[in-house]
Amino acid sequence: MRRRLLALLCVSASLLTACGVVPGSGEPDRRTVTVWLMKDSASQEFLDRFTEDFEQGHPDLRLDIRIQEWTGIGGKVRAALKAGDADGTGDADGTGDGADTGSGPDVIEVGNTQVPQYVDDRGLLDLTLESVAKWGGDEWLPGLAEPGQQRFHQYGIPWYAANRVVIYRKDLFERAGITAPPRTRAAWLAATERLNADGRQGIYLAGQDWYTLAGFVWDEGGDLATESGGRWKGALDTPAALRGMDFYRRLQALGAGPVAADEEHPPQAGVFAEGKVAQIVAVPGLAKAVVQQNPALEGRLGFFPVPGKSADAPGAVFTGGSDLVVPRTTDDKKGAVAVVAALTGAKWATELARTMNYVPNKAKLAKAVAGEEGVAAMAAGAAHGRATPSTPEWAAVEADNPIKDYMTKVLTGGDPATEARRATRRITQALTVSF
């Protein structure tokens, strides 16, 4: 990151030589761009290749990539956005006094749904002009791009995505006479009912898997919450959202998933590995955990996108992943923007997808992962992906999640309309806590 002293040095040196050139060296003086990336988002091999290529193409810049842990990252990013933090400690100069030395990260990787919190803190640089004029922002996956926007301004730049697909047992499908994965919801229900026999579960779907429910709600034209005049309110009580919940209820009943727990209690990979389940809804990478626990399933697992209402397009899914942001505290906007442009551009977004089995940030780049069955299914769904409501208060909803309670009450016989109204009121209360 450019230090403030550089400007003074350049003024003095200009009397003897061109600013930015070390006398006698013939080589440009590189400015350092500090980049925070999250652990396991990219392999070291990928980062090495990117760094070498970037520095060759930008002889005036040097990259300092610092890997961060997801645990506790929110507070660390907020500290960096306010004061700058060169070493990732949460304090600008490492003294613990919170003083702003002007040094800190120039580019930060954040979860796509975290961006609204940092925008609300007024800590991010507005990258709308670059997005529209140079980066083809209208082609980004909506589930990555929308959370990075506020009032038509773009702050978070999509990097990579991941989302749920259906992981299924090819052998059980064949035994049931199902020759191809279903492409519509109706066909999915019919196939699952056929599979739900002989002591097997047609599908293992936990009662509180609210991310999966969200996709069904979106497919029906509903939403979890809506915004009007700058205020958000819950929306689970709309007819469209109720239709999404009804489909979830019918699908969940074709298995023995616990109605009062989510997909991690117990971990669904372990349940699937027991060999009595035909399908689960999960990210493709979970298949590795299944096979590790039951090697006999090697080669028996397949993937298909969550089916939609018609065969014309897969169903909507919650899109997770990462955006790149630039703090307003950067003193090298040009260098930071160059890094974001390179990492999220077609060349390196494609390379990252191939290396890490991610979905690229644009649907037109999906061909890069077409050879991987699970990732290809994920990419097909990502084109119709969404994110949670783009408001910083959504974190308060998830902290005491009324959607989970609502789902359990409906699945245990409660009146859907009544329970939806109760959940909607709780969501609205959480979203208006700051007013």
Short mmCIF file of N, CA and C in Angstrom, two decimals, residues 16-142:
data_model
loop_
_atom_site.label_atom_id
_atom_site.label_comp_id
_atom_site.label_asym_id
_atom_site.label_seq_id
_atom_site.Cartn_x
_atom_site.Cartn_y
_atom_site.Cartn_z
N LEU A 16 16.48 15.11 -9.14
CA LEU A 16 17.60 14.34 -9.66
C LEU A 16 17.20 13.32 -10.72
N THR A 17 15.98 12.77 -10.56
CA THR A 17 15.58 11.68 -11.47
C THR A 17 14.07 11.64 -11.54
N ALA A 18 13.53 10.81 -12.40
CA ALA A 18 12.08 10.70 -12.53
C ALA A 18 11.51 10.07 -11.28
N CYS A 19 10.40 10.63 -10.81
CA CYS A 19 9.76 10.10 -9.62
C CYS A 19 9.31 8.67 -9.86
N GLY A 20 9.55 7.79 -8.89
CA GLY A 20 9.15 6.40 -9.03
C GLY A 20 10.25 5.53 -9.58
N VAL A 21 11.43 6.08 -9.86
CA VAL A 21 12.54 5.28 -10.36
C VAL A 21 13.70 5.40 -9.38
N VAL A 22 14.20 4.26 -8.94
CA VAL A 22 15.34 4.26 -8.02
C VAL A 22 16.59 4.62 -8.80
N PRO A 23 17.35 5.64 -8.36
CA PRO A 23 18.54 6.07 -9.12
C PRO A 23 19.50 4.91 -9.34
N GLY A 24 19.89 4.74 -10.58
CA GLY A 24 20.87 3.73 -10.91
C GLY A 24 20.30 2.35 -11.13
N SER A 25 19.03 2.13 -10.77
CA SER A 25 18.48 0.78 -10.89
C SER A 25 17.80 0.56 -12.22
N GLY A 26 17.20 1.62 -12.76
CA GLY A 26 16.47 1.47 -14.00
C GLY A 26 15.15 0.75 -13.84
N GLU A 27 14.77 0.43 -12.59
CA GLU A 27 13.52 -0.28 -12.35
C GLU A 27 12.54 0.63 -11.61
N PRO A 28 11.24 0.55 -11.94
CA PRO A 28 10.26 1.40 -11.28
C PRO A 28 10.10 1.00 -9.81
N ASP A 29 9.81 1.99 -8.98
CA ASP A 29 9.56 1.76 -7.56
C ASP A 29 8.11 1.30 -7.42
N ARG A 30 7.92 0.06 -7.00
CA ARG A 30 6.57 -0.50 -6.95
C ARG A 30 5.79 -0.02 -5.72
N ARG A 31 4.52 0.28 -5.92
CA ARG A 31 3.61 0.54 -4.82
C ARG A 31 3.00 -0.79 -4.39
N THR A 32 2.83 -0.99 -3.11
CA THR A 32 2.28 -2.24 -2.60
C THR A 32 0.77 -2.12 -2.42
N VAL A 33 0.05 -3.08 -2.98
CA VAL A 33 -1.41 -3.18 -2.79
C VAL A 33 -1.66 -4.36 -1.85
N THR A 34 -2.26 -4.08 -0.71
CA THR A 34 -2.52 -5.11 0.29
C THR A 34 -3.91 -5.70 0.06
N VAL A 35 -3.96 -7.02 -0.05
CA VAL A 35 -5.22 -7.72 -0.37
C VAL A 35 -5.51 -8.74 0.73
N TRP A 36 -6.72 -8.65 1.30
CA TRP A 36 -7.18 -9.65 2.26
C TRP A 36 -8.06 -10.65 1.54
N LEU A 37 -7.66 -11.91 1.56
CA LEU A 37 -8.48 -12.99 1.02
C LEU A 37 -8.75 -13.99 2.14
N MET A 38 -9.87 -14.71 2.04
CA MET A 38 -10.27 -15.63 3.09
C MET A 38 -9.61 -17.00 2.92
N LYS A 39 -9.38 -17.65 4.03
CA LYS A 39 -8.74 -18.97 4.03
C LYS A 39 -9.54 -19.94 3.18
N ASP A 40 -8.86 -20.66 2.31
CA ASP A 40 -9.40 -21.71 1.45
C ASP A 40 -10.25 -21.19 0.29
N SER A 41 -10.34 -19.88 0.12
CA SER A 41 -11.06 -19.38 -1.05
C SER A 41 -10.30 -19.67 -2.33
N ALA A 42 -8.99 -19.63 -2.25
CA ALA A 42 -8.15 -19.91 -3.41
C ALA A 42 -6.91 -20.68 -2.94
N SER A 43 -6.44 -21.58 -3.76
CA SER A 43 -5.25 -22.35 -3.41
C SER A 43 -4.01 -21.47 -3.50
N GLN A 44 -2.95 -21.87 -2.81
CA GLN A 44 -1.70 -21.12 -2.88
C GLN A 44 -1.14 -21.14 -4.29
N GLU A 45 -1.32 -22.26 -4.98
CA GLU A 45 -0.85 -22.36 -6.36
C GLU A 45 -1.55 -21.33 -7.25
N PHE A 46 -2.84 -21.16 -7.06
CA PHE A 46 -3.58 -20.17 -7.83
C PHE A 46 -3.06 -18.76 -7.51
N LEU A 47 -2.89 -18.48 -6.22
CA LEU A 47 -2.45 -17.15 -5.81
C LEU A 47 -1.05 -16.84 -6.35
N ASP A 48 -0.19 -17.84 -6.37
CA ASP A 48 1.15 -17.64 -6.91
C ASP A 48 1.10 -17.30 -8.40
N ARG A 49 0.28 -18.03 -9.14
CA ARG A 49 0.15 -17.77 -10.58
C ARG A 49 -0.43 -16.39 -10.83
N PHE A 50 -1.47 -16.05 -10.06
CA PHE A 50 -2.10 -14.74 -10.25
C PHE A 50 -1.13 -13.62 -9.93
N THR A 51 -0.42 -13.74 -8.83
CA THR A 51 0.51 -12.69 -8.41
C THR A 51 1.58 -12.46 -9.47
N GLU A 52 2.15 -13.54 -9.97
CA GLU A 52 3.19 -13.40 -10.99
C GLU A 52 2.66 -12.72 -12.24
N ASP A 53 1.49 -13.14 -12.69
CA ASP A 53 0.90 -12.55 -13.89
C ASP A 53 0.54 -11.09 -13.68
N PHE A 54 -0.04 -10.79 -12.51
CA PHE A 54 -0.47 -9.42 -12.25
C PHE A 54 0.72 -8.48 -12.17
N GLU A 55 1.76 -8.88 -11.46
CA GLU A 55 2.91 -8.00 -11.30
C GLU A 55 3.68 -7.81 -12.60
N GLN A 56 3.65 -8.82 -13.46
CA GLN A 56 4.28 -8.65 -14.78
C GLN A 56 3.52 -7.63 -15.60
N GLY A 57 2.19 -7.63 -15.48
CA GLY A 57 1.37 -6.70 -16.24
C GLY A 57 1.25 -5.33 -15.60
N HIS A 58 1.66 -5.21 -14.35
CA HIS A 58 1.58 -3.93 -13.63
C HIS A 58 2.94 -3.69 -12.94
N PRO A 59 3.94 -3.26 -13.69
CA PRO A 59 5.29 -3.12 -13.14
C PRO A 59 5.40 -2.08 -12.03
N ASP A 60 4.37 -1.26 -11.84
CA ASP A 60 4.41 -0.26 -10.78
C ASP A 60 3.76 -0.76 -9.49
N LEU A 61 3.23 -2.00 -9.50
CA LEU A 61 2.50 -2.51 -8.34
C LEU A 61 3.10 -3.82 -7.83
N ARG A 62 3.00 -4.01 -6.53
CA ARG A 62 3.38 -5.27 -5.90
C ARG A 62 2.23 -5.73 -5.02
N LEU A 63 1.93 -7.01 -5.06
CA LEU A 63 0.82 -7.55 -4.27
C LEU A 63 1.31 -8.09 -2.94
N ASP A 64 0.56 -7.77 -1.91
CA ASP A 64 0.78 -8.33 -0.58
C ASP A 64 -0.53 -9.00 -0.16
N ILE A 65 -0.65 -10.31 -0.44
CA ILE A 65 -1.90 -11.03 -0.16
C ILE A 65 -1.83 -11.63 1.23
N ARG A 66 -2.80 -11.29 2.06
CA ARG A 66 -2.83 -11.76 3.44
C ARG A 66 -4.10 -12.58 3.67
N ILE A 67 -3.92 -13.80 4.13
CA ILE A 67 -5.04 -14.73 4.30
C ILE A 67 -5.67 -14.52 5.68
N GLN A 68 -7.00 -14.45 5.68
CA GLN A 68 -7.77 -14.21 6.90
C GLN A 68 -8.67 -15.41 7.21
N GLU A 69 -9.00 -15.57 8.48
CA GLU A 69 -9.94 -16.61 8.92
C GLU A 69 -11.37 -16.06 8.87
N TRP A 70 -12.32 -16.92 8.50
CA TRP A 70 -13.71 -16.49 8.50
C TRP A 70 -14.21 -16.16 9.90
N THR A 71 -13.77 -16.94 10.89
CA THR A 71 -14.21 -16.72 12.26
C THR A 71 -13.78 -15.33 12.73
N GLY A 72 -14.74 -14.53 13.13
CA GLY A 72 -14.46 -13.19 13.64
C GLY A 72 -14.12 -12.16 12.59
N ILE A 73 -14.33 -12.49 11.32
CA ILE A 73 -13.90 -11.57 10.26
C ILE A 73 -14.71 -10.28 10.23
N GLY A 74 -15.98 -10.34 10.65
CA GLY A 74 -16.81 -9.14 10.59
C GLY A 74 -16.22 -7.98 11.37
N GLY A 75 -15.84 -8.23 12.62
CA GLY A 75 -15.26 -7.17 13.43
C GLY A 75 -13.93 -6.69 12.90
N LYS A 76 -13.14 -7.60 12.37
CA LYS A 76 -11.84 -7.24 11.83
C LYS A 76 -11.98 -6.35 10.60
N VAL A 77 -12.95 -6.69 9.72
CA VAL A 77 -13.17 -5.87 8.53
C VAL A 77 -13.67 -4.48 8.93
N ARG A 78 -14.60 -4.43 9.88
CA ARG A 78 -15.12 -3.12 10.32
C ARG A 78 -13.98 -2.25 10.86
N ALA A 79 -13.09 -2.85 11.65
CA ALA A 79 -11.96 -2.08 12.18
C ALA A 79 -11.08 -1.56 11.06
N ALA A 80 -10.86 -2.40 10.05
CA ALA A 80 -10.02 -1.99 8.92
C ALA A 80 -10.67 -0.89 8.11
N LEU A 81 -11.98 -0.98 7.92
CA LEU A 81 -12.68 0.03 7.13
C LEU A 81 -12.66 1.39 7.82
N LYS A 82 -12.64 1.37 9.14
CA LYS A 82 -12.67 2.64 9.87
C LYS A 82 -11.30 3.27 10.00
N ALA A 83 -10.27 2.43 10.22
CA ALA A 83 -8.98 3.00 10.55
C ALA A 83 -7.82 2.54 9.70
N GLY A 84 -8.01 1.48 8.93
CA GLY A 84 -6.89 0.89 8.20
C GLY A 84 -6.18 -0.11 9.10
N ASP A 85 -5.72 -1.20 8.49
CA ASP A 85 -5.11 -2.28 9.28
C ASP A 85 -4.16 -3.04 8.39
N ALA A 86 -2.92 -2.71 8.41
CA ALA A 86 -1.97 -3.28 7.47
C ALA A 86 -1.64 -4.73 7.74
N ASP A 87 -1.72 -5.16 9.02
CA ASP A 87 -1.26 -6.51 9.33
C ASP A 87 -2.36 -7.47 9.68
N GLY A 88 -3.63 -7.06 9.52
CA GLY A 88 -4.73 -7.96 9.79
C GLY A 88 -5.00 -8.16 11.27
N THR A 89 -4.50 -7.25 12.13
CA THR A 89 -4.71 -7.40 13.56
C THR A 89 -5.93 -6.67 14.06
N GLY A 90 -6.52 -5.81 13.22
CA GLY A 90 -7.65 -5.01 13.67
C GLY A 90 -7.22 -3.66 14.20
N ASP A 91 -5.93 -3.34 14.13
CA ASP A 91 -5.44 -2.05 14.59
C ASP A 91 -4.46 -1.51 13.54
N ALA A 92 -4.58 -0.27 13.24
CA ALA A 92 -3.85 0.28 12.11
C ALA A 92 -2.34 0.19 12.25
N ASP A 93 -1.82 0.47 13.44
CA ASP A 93 -0.37 0.48 13.58
C ASP A 93 0.17 -0.61 14.49
N GLY A 94 -0.73 -1.53 14.90
CA GLY A 94 -0.29 -2.64 15.71
C GLY A 94 -0.06 -2.30 17.17
N THR A 95 -0.39 -1.07 17.59
CA THR A 95 -0.15 -0.67 18.97
C THR A 95 -1.32 -0.97 19.87
N GLY A 96 -2.49 -1.23 19.27
CA GLY A 96 -3.67 -1.51 20.08
C GLY A 96 -4.44 -0.27 20.46
N ASP A 97 -4.00 0.91 19.99
CA ASP A 97 -4.68 2.14 20.40
C ASP A 97 -5.70 2.62 19.39
N GLY A 98 -5.85 1.86 18.28
CA GLY A 98 -6.85 2.22 17.29
C GLY A 98 -6.48 3.41 16.44
N ALA A 99 -5.25 3.87 16.54
CA ALA A 99 -4.85 5.05 15.77
C ALA A 99 -4.80 4.74 14.29
N ASP A 100 -5.14 5.72 13.49
CA ASP A 100 -5.17 5.56 12.04
C ASP A 100 -3.84 6.02 11.46
N THR A 101 -3.08 5.08 10.95
CA THR A 101 -1.81 5.44 10.32
C THR A 101 -1.95 5.63 8.83
N GLY A 102 -3.13 5.36 8.28
CA GLY A 102 -3.31 5.49 6.85
C GLY A 102 -2.91 4.26 6.10
N SER A 103 -2.50 3.20 6.79
CA SER A 103 -2.14 1.96 6.12
C SER A 103 -3.19 0.92 6.44
N GLY A 104 -3.51 0.08 5.48
CA GLY A 104 -4.53 -0.94 5.70
C GLY A 104 -4.79 -1.67 4.41
N PRO A 105 -5.75 -2.61 4.40
CA PRO A 105 -6.05 -3.37 3.17
C PRO A 105 -6.64 -2.47 2.10
N ASP A 106 -6.24 -2.73 0.88
CA ASP A 106 -6.78 -1.98 -0.26
C ASP A 106 -7.92 -2.74 -0.94
N VAL A 107 -7.91 -4.06 -0.80
CA VAL A 107 -8.95 -4.92 -1.36
C VAL A 107 -9.27 -5.99 -0.31
N ILE A 108 -10.57 -6.26 -0.10
CA ILE A 108 -10.98 -7.25 0.89
C ILE A 108 -12.02 -8.18 0.27
N GLU A 109 -11.83 -9.48 0.48
CA GLU A 109 -12.86 -10.46 0.12
C GLU A 109 -13.86 -10.56 1.27
N VAL A 110 -15.15 -10.44 0.96
CA VAL A 110 -16.20 -10.58 1.97
C VAL A 110 -17.29 -11.49 1.43
N GLY A 111 -18.04 -12.11 2.32
CA GLY A 111 -19.18 -12.90 1.89
C GLY A 111 -20.20 -12.02 1.20
N ASN A 112 -20.81 -12.53 0.14
CA ASN A 112 -21.72 -11.68 -0.64
C ASN A 112 -22.84 -11.07 0.20
N THR A 113 -23.36 -11.81 1.17
CA THR A 113 -24.46 -11.27 1.97
C THR A 113 -23.97 -10.36 3.10
N GLN A 114 -22.65 -10.25 3.27
CA GLN A 114 -22.11 -9.34 4.28
C GLN A 114 -21.97 -7.91 3.77
N VAL A 115 -21.96 -7.74 2.46
CA VAL A 115 -21.69 -6.42 1.88
C VAL A 115 -22.61 -5.34 2.43
N PRO A 116 -23.95 -5.59 2.55
CA PRO A 116 -24.82 -4.51 3.04
C PRO A 116 -24.41 -3.95 4.39
N GLN A 117 -23.84 -4.77 5.27
CA GLN A 117 -23.40 -4.27 6.57
C GLN A 117 -22.29 -3.25 6.41
N TYR A 118 -21.36 -3.52 5.51
CA TYR A 118 -20.22 -2.62 5.34
C TYR A 118 -20.62 -1.37 4.55
N VAL A 119 -21.58 -1.51 3.65
CA VAL A 119 -22.10 -0.33 2.96
C VAL A 119 -22.79 0.58 3.96
N ASP A 120 -23.54 -0.02 4.88
CA ASP A 120 -24.26 0.75 5.89
C ASP A 120 -23.29 1.51 6.80
N ASP A 121 -22.11 0.95 6.99
CA ASP A 121 -21.09 1.62 7.80
C ASP A 121 -20.37 2.73 7.04
N ARG A 122 -20.72 2.91 5.78
CA ARG A 122 -20.11 3.93 4.91
C ARG A 122 -18.60 3.72 4.76
N GLY A 123 -18.21 2.44 4.72
CA GLY A 123 -16.79 2.16 4.67
C GLY A 123 -16.27 1.74 3.32
N LEU A 124 -17.14 1.62 2.30
CA LEU A 124 -16.72 1.07 1.01
C LEU A 124 -16.69 2.11 -0.10
N LEU A 125 -15.80 1.90 -1.03
CA LEU A 125 -15.68 2.76 -2.20
C LEU A 125 -16.77 2.40 -3.21
N ASP A 126 -17.37 3.39 -3.79
CA ASP A 126 -18.40 3.19 -4.81
C ASP A 126 -17.72 2.83 -6.14
N LEU A 127 -18.02 1.64 -6.65
CA LEU A 127 -17.39 1.15 -7.87
C LEU A 127 -18.40 1.04 -9.02
N THR A 128 -19.43 1.85 -8.97
CA THR A 128 -20.48 1.80 -9.99
C THR A 128 -19.95 2.12 -11.38
N LEU A 129 -19.16 3.16 -11.48
CA LEU A 129 -18.66 3.58 -12.79
C LEU A 129 -17.85 2.47 -13.45
N GLU A 130 -16.94 1.87 -12.69
CA GLU A 130 -16.12 0.79 -13.24
C GLU A 130 -16.99 -0.41 -13.62
N SER A 131 -17.99 -0.70 -12.78
CA SER A 131 -18.87 -1.85 -13.03
C SER A 131 -19.63 -1.70 -14.34
N VAL A 132 -20.13 -0.52 -14.59
CA VAL A 132 -20.94 -0.27 -15.78
C VAL A 132 -20.08 -0.10 -17.03
N ALA A 133 -19.02 0.68 -16.90
CA ALA A 133 -18.23 1.04 -18.08
C ALA A 133 -17.22 0.00 -18.51
N LYS A 134 -16.70 -0.79 -17.53
CA LYS A 134 -15.58 -1.66 -17.85
C LYS A 134 -15.80 -3.13 -17.54
N TRP A 135 -16.58 -3.44 -16.54
CA TRP A 135 -16.60 -4.80 -16.03
C TRP A 135 -17.84 -5.61 -16.42
N GLY A 136 -18.75 -5.06 -17.19
CA GLY A 136 -19.93 -5.82 -17.62
C GLY A 136 -20.81 -6.25 -16.47
N GLY A 137 -21.10 -5.30 -15.58
CA GLY A 137 -21.87 -5.62 -14.38
C GLY A 137 -23.25 -6.18 -14.64
N ASP A 138 -23.82 -5.88 -15.81
CA ASP A 138 -25.17 -6.40 -16.11
C ASP A 138 -25.14 -7.90 -16.38
N GLU A 139 -23.96 -8.51 -16.50
CA GLU A 139 -23.85 -9.94 -16.77
C GLU A 139 -23.53 -10.76 -15.51
N TRP A 140 -23.31 -10.11 -14.39
CA TRP A 140 -22.97 -10.83 -13.17
C TRP A 140 -24.14 -11.67 -12.68
N LEU A 141 -23.82 -12.74 -11.96
CA LEU A 141 -24.87 -13.53 -11.33
C LEU A 141 -25.61 -12.66 -10.33
N PRO A 142 -26.94 -12.62 -10.41
CA PRO A 142 -27.69 -11.72 -9.52
C PRO A 142 -27.50 -12.02 -8.04
#
